[in-house]
mmCIF file of C-alpha atoms in Angstrom:
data_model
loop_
_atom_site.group_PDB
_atom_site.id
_atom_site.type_symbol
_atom_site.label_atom_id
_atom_site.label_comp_id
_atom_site.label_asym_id
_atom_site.label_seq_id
_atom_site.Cartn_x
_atom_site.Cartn_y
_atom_site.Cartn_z
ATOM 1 C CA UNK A 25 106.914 122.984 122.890
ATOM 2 C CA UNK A 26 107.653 119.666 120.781
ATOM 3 C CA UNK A 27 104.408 119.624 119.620
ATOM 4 C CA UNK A 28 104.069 123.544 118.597
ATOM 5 C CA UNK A 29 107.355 122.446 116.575
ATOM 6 C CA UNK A 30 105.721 119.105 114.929
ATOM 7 C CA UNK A 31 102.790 121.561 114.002
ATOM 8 C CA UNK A 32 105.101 124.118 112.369
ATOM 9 C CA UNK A 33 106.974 120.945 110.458
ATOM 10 C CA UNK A 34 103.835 119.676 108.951
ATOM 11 C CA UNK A 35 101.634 122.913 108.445
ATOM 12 C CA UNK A 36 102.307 122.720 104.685
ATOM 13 C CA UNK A 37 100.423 119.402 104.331
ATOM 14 C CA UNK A 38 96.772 118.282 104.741
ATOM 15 C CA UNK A 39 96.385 115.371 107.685
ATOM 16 C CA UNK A 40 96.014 113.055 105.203
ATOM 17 C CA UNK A 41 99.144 113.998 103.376
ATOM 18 C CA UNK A 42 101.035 113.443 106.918
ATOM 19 C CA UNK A 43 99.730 110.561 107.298
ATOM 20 C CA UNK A 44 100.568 109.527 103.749
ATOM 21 C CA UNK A 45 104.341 110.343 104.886
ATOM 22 C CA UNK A 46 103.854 108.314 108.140
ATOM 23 C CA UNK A 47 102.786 105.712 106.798
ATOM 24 C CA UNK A 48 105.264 105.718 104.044
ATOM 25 C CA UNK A 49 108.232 105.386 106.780
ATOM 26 C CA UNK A 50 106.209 102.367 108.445
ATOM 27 C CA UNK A 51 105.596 100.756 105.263
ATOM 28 C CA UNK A 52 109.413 100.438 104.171
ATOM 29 C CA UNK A 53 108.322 103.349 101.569
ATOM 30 C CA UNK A 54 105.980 101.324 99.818
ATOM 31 C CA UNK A 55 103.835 103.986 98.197
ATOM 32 C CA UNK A 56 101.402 102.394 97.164
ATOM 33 C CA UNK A 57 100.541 100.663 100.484
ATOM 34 C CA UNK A 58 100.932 104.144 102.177
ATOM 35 C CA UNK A 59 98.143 105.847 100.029
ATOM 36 C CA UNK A 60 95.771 103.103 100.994
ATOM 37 C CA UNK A 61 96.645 103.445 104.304
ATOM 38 C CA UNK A 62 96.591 107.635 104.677
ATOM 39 C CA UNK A 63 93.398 107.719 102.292
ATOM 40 C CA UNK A 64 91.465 105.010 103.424
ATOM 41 C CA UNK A 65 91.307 103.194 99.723
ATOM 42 C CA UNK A 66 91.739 99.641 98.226
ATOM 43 C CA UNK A 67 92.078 100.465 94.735
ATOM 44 C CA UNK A 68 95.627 99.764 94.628
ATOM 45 C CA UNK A 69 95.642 100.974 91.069
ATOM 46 C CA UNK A 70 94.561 104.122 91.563
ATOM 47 C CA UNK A 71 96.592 104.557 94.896
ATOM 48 C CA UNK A 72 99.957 103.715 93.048
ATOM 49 C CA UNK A 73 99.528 106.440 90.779
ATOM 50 C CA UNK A 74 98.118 108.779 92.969
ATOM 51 C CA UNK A 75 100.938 108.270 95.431
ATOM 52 C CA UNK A 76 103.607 108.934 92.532
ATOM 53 C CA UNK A 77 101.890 112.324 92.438
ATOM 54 C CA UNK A 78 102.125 112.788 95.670
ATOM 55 C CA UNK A 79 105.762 112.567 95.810
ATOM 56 C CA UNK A 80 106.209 114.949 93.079
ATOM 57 C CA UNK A 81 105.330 117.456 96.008
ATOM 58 C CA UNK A 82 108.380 119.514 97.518
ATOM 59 C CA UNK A 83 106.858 119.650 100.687
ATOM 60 C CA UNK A 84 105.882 115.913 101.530
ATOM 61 C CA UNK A 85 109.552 114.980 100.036
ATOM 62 C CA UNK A 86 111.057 117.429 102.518
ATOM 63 C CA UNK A 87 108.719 115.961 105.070
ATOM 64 C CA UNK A 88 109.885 112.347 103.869
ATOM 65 C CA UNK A 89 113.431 113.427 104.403
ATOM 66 C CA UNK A 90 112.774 114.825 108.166
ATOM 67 C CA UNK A 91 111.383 111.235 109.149
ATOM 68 C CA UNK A 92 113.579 109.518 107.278
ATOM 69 C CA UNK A 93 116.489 111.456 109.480
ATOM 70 C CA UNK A 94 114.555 111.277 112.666
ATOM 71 C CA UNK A 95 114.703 107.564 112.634
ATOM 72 C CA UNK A 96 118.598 107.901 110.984
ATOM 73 C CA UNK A 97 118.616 109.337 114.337
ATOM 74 C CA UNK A 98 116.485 107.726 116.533
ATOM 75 C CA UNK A 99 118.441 104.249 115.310
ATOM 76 C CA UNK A 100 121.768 105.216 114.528
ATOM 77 C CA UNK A 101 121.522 103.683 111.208
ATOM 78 C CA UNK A 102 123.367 105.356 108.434
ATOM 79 C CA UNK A 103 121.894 104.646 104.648
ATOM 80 C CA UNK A 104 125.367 103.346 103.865
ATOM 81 C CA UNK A 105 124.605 100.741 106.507
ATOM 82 C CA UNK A 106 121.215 100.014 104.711
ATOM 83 C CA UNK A 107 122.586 99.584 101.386
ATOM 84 C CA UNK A 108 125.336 97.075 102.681
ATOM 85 C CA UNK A 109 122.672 94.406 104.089
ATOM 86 C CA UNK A 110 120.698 95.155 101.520
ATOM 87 C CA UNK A 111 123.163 94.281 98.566
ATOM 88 C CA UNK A 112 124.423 91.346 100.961
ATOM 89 C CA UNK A 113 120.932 89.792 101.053
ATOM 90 C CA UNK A 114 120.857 90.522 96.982
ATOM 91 C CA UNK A 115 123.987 88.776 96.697
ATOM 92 C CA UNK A 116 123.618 85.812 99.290
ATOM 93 C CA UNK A 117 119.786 84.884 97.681
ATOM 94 C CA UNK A 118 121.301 85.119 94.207
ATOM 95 C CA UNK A 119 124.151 82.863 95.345
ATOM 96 C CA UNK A 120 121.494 79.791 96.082
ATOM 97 C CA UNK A 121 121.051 78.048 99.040
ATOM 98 C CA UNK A 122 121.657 73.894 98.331
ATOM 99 C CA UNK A 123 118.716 72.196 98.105
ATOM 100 C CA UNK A 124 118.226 68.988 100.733
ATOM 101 C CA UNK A 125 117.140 66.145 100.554
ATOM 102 C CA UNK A 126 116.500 63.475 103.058
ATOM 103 C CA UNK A 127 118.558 60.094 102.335
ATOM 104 C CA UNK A 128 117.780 56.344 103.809
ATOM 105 C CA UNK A 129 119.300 56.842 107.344
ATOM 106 C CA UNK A 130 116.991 59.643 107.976
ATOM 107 C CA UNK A 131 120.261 62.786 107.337
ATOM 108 C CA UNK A 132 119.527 65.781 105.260
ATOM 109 C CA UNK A 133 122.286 65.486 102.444
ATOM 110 C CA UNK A 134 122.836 68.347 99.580
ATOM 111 C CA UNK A 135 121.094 67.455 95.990
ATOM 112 C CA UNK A 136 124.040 69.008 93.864
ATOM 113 C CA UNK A 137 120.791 71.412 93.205
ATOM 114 C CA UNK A 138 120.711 75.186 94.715
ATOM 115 C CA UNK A 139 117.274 77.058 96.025
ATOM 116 C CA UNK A 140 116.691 80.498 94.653
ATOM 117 C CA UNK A 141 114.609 82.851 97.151
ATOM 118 C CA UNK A 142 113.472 85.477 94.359
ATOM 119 C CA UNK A 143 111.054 87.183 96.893
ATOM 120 C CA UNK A 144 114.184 88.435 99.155
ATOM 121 C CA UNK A 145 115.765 89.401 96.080
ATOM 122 C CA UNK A 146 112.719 91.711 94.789
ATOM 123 C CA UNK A 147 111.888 93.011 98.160
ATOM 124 C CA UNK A 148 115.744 94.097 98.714
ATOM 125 C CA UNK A 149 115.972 95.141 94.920
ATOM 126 C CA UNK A 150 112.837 97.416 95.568
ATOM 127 C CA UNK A 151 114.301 98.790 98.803
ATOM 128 C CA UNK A 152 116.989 99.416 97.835
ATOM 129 C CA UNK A 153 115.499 101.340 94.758
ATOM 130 C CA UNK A 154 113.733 103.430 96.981
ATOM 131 C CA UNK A 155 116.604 104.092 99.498
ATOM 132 C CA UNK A 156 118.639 105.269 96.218
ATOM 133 C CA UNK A 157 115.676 107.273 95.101
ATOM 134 C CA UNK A 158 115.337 105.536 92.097
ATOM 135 C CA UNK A 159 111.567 105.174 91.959
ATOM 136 C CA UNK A 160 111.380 106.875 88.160
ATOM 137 C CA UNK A 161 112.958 104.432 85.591
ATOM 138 C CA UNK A 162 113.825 107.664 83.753
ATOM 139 C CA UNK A 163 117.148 109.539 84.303
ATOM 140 C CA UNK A 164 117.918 112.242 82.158
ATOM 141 C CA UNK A 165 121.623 112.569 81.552
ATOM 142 C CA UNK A 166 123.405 115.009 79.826
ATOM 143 C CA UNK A 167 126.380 114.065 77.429
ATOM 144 C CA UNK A 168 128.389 116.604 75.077
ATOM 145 C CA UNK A 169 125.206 119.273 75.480
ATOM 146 C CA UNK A 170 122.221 117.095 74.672
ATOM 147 C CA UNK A 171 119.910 115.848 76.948
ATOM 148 C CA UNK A 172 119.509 111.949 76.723
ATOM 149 C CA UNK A 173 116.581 110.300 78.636
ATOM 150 C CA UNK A 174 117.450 106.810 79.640
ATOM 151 C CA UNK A 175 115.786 104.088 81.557
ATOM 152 C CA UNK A 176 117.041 102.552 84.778
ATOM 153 C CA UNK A 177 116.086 99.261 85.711
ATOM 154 C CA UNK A 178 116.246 97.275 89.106
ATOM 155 C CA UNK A 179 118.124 95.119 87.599
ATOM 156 C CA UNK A 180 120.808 97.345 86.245
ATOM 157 C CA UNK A 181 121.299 99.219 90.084
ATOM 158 C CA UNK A 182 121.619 95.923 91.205
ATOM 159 C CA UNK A 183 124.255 94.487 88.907
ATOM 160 C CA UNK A 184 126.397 97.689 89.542
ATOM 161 C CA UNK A 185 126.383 97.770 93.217
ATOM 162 C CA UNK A 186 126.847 94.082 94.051
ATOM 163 C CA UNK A 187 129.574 93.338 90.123
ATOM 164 C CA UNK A 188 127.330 91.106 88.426
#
């Protein structure tokens, strides 16, 4: 019976646009990565635009969505949850680690200098993008009847959840 019901869930996509979905939960919704995976490619060029197409489709976003709150599920993780560690490791890599250095008796003593890890930053800043389904930098807003397009950056999602 489960699998009659996993049939009727994904009849409205090919196998490989399944798989693209799959593969798009395993991958911590890296698109990009997913289309190579689900299509059997290494152009990652190509794949990163093709895979923005492919989430222009209704049905694999509604598919998205259904493995997204199978393992909401599955886990017991709420997205709130996500977006808290997220925006703590933002914070806690932009904060600095000191730097160490070993002195004369052989003890690891702080420089005065601080270590940046900008990979953890990017990585949770792109998560965390995704999670807030930011992927378009565009968001049209509408203000006293006009429609105004404006562009969202990382860093701008970032600095308003975390007060910088």
């Amino acid at each position: 019976m489960e699998e009659l019901e996993e049939l009727e869930k994904t009849k409205k996509l090919t196998p490989k646009q399944e798989m693209f979905c799959q593969e798009l939960i395993n991958n911590y919704f890296n698109q990009t990565e997913a289309y190579c995976k689900a299509y059997g490619t290494d152009d990652r060029l190509n794949a990163r635009k093709y895979a923005s197409k492919l989430m222009t489709n209704q049905d694999i976003q509604a598919r998205v969505e259904e493995l997204k709150a199978e393992i909401n599920k599955k886990y017991d993780v709420q997205q709130g949850q996500i977006i808290e560690t997220l925006t703590w490791v933002i914070k806690n890599a932009q904060a600095g680690t000191p730097e160490m250095k070993m002195n004369r008796d052989g003890k690891f003593v702080p420089t005065g200098n601080k270590v940046y890890d900008y990979k953890a930053i990017n990585e949770a800043a792109k998560n965390l993008m995704t999670l807030l389904g930011l992927n378009e930098t565009k968001v049209k807003a509408e203000i006293d009847g006009r429609t105004e397009v404006n562009v969202v950056t990382a860093k701008d999602v970032i600095d308003e959840l975390i007060g910088s």
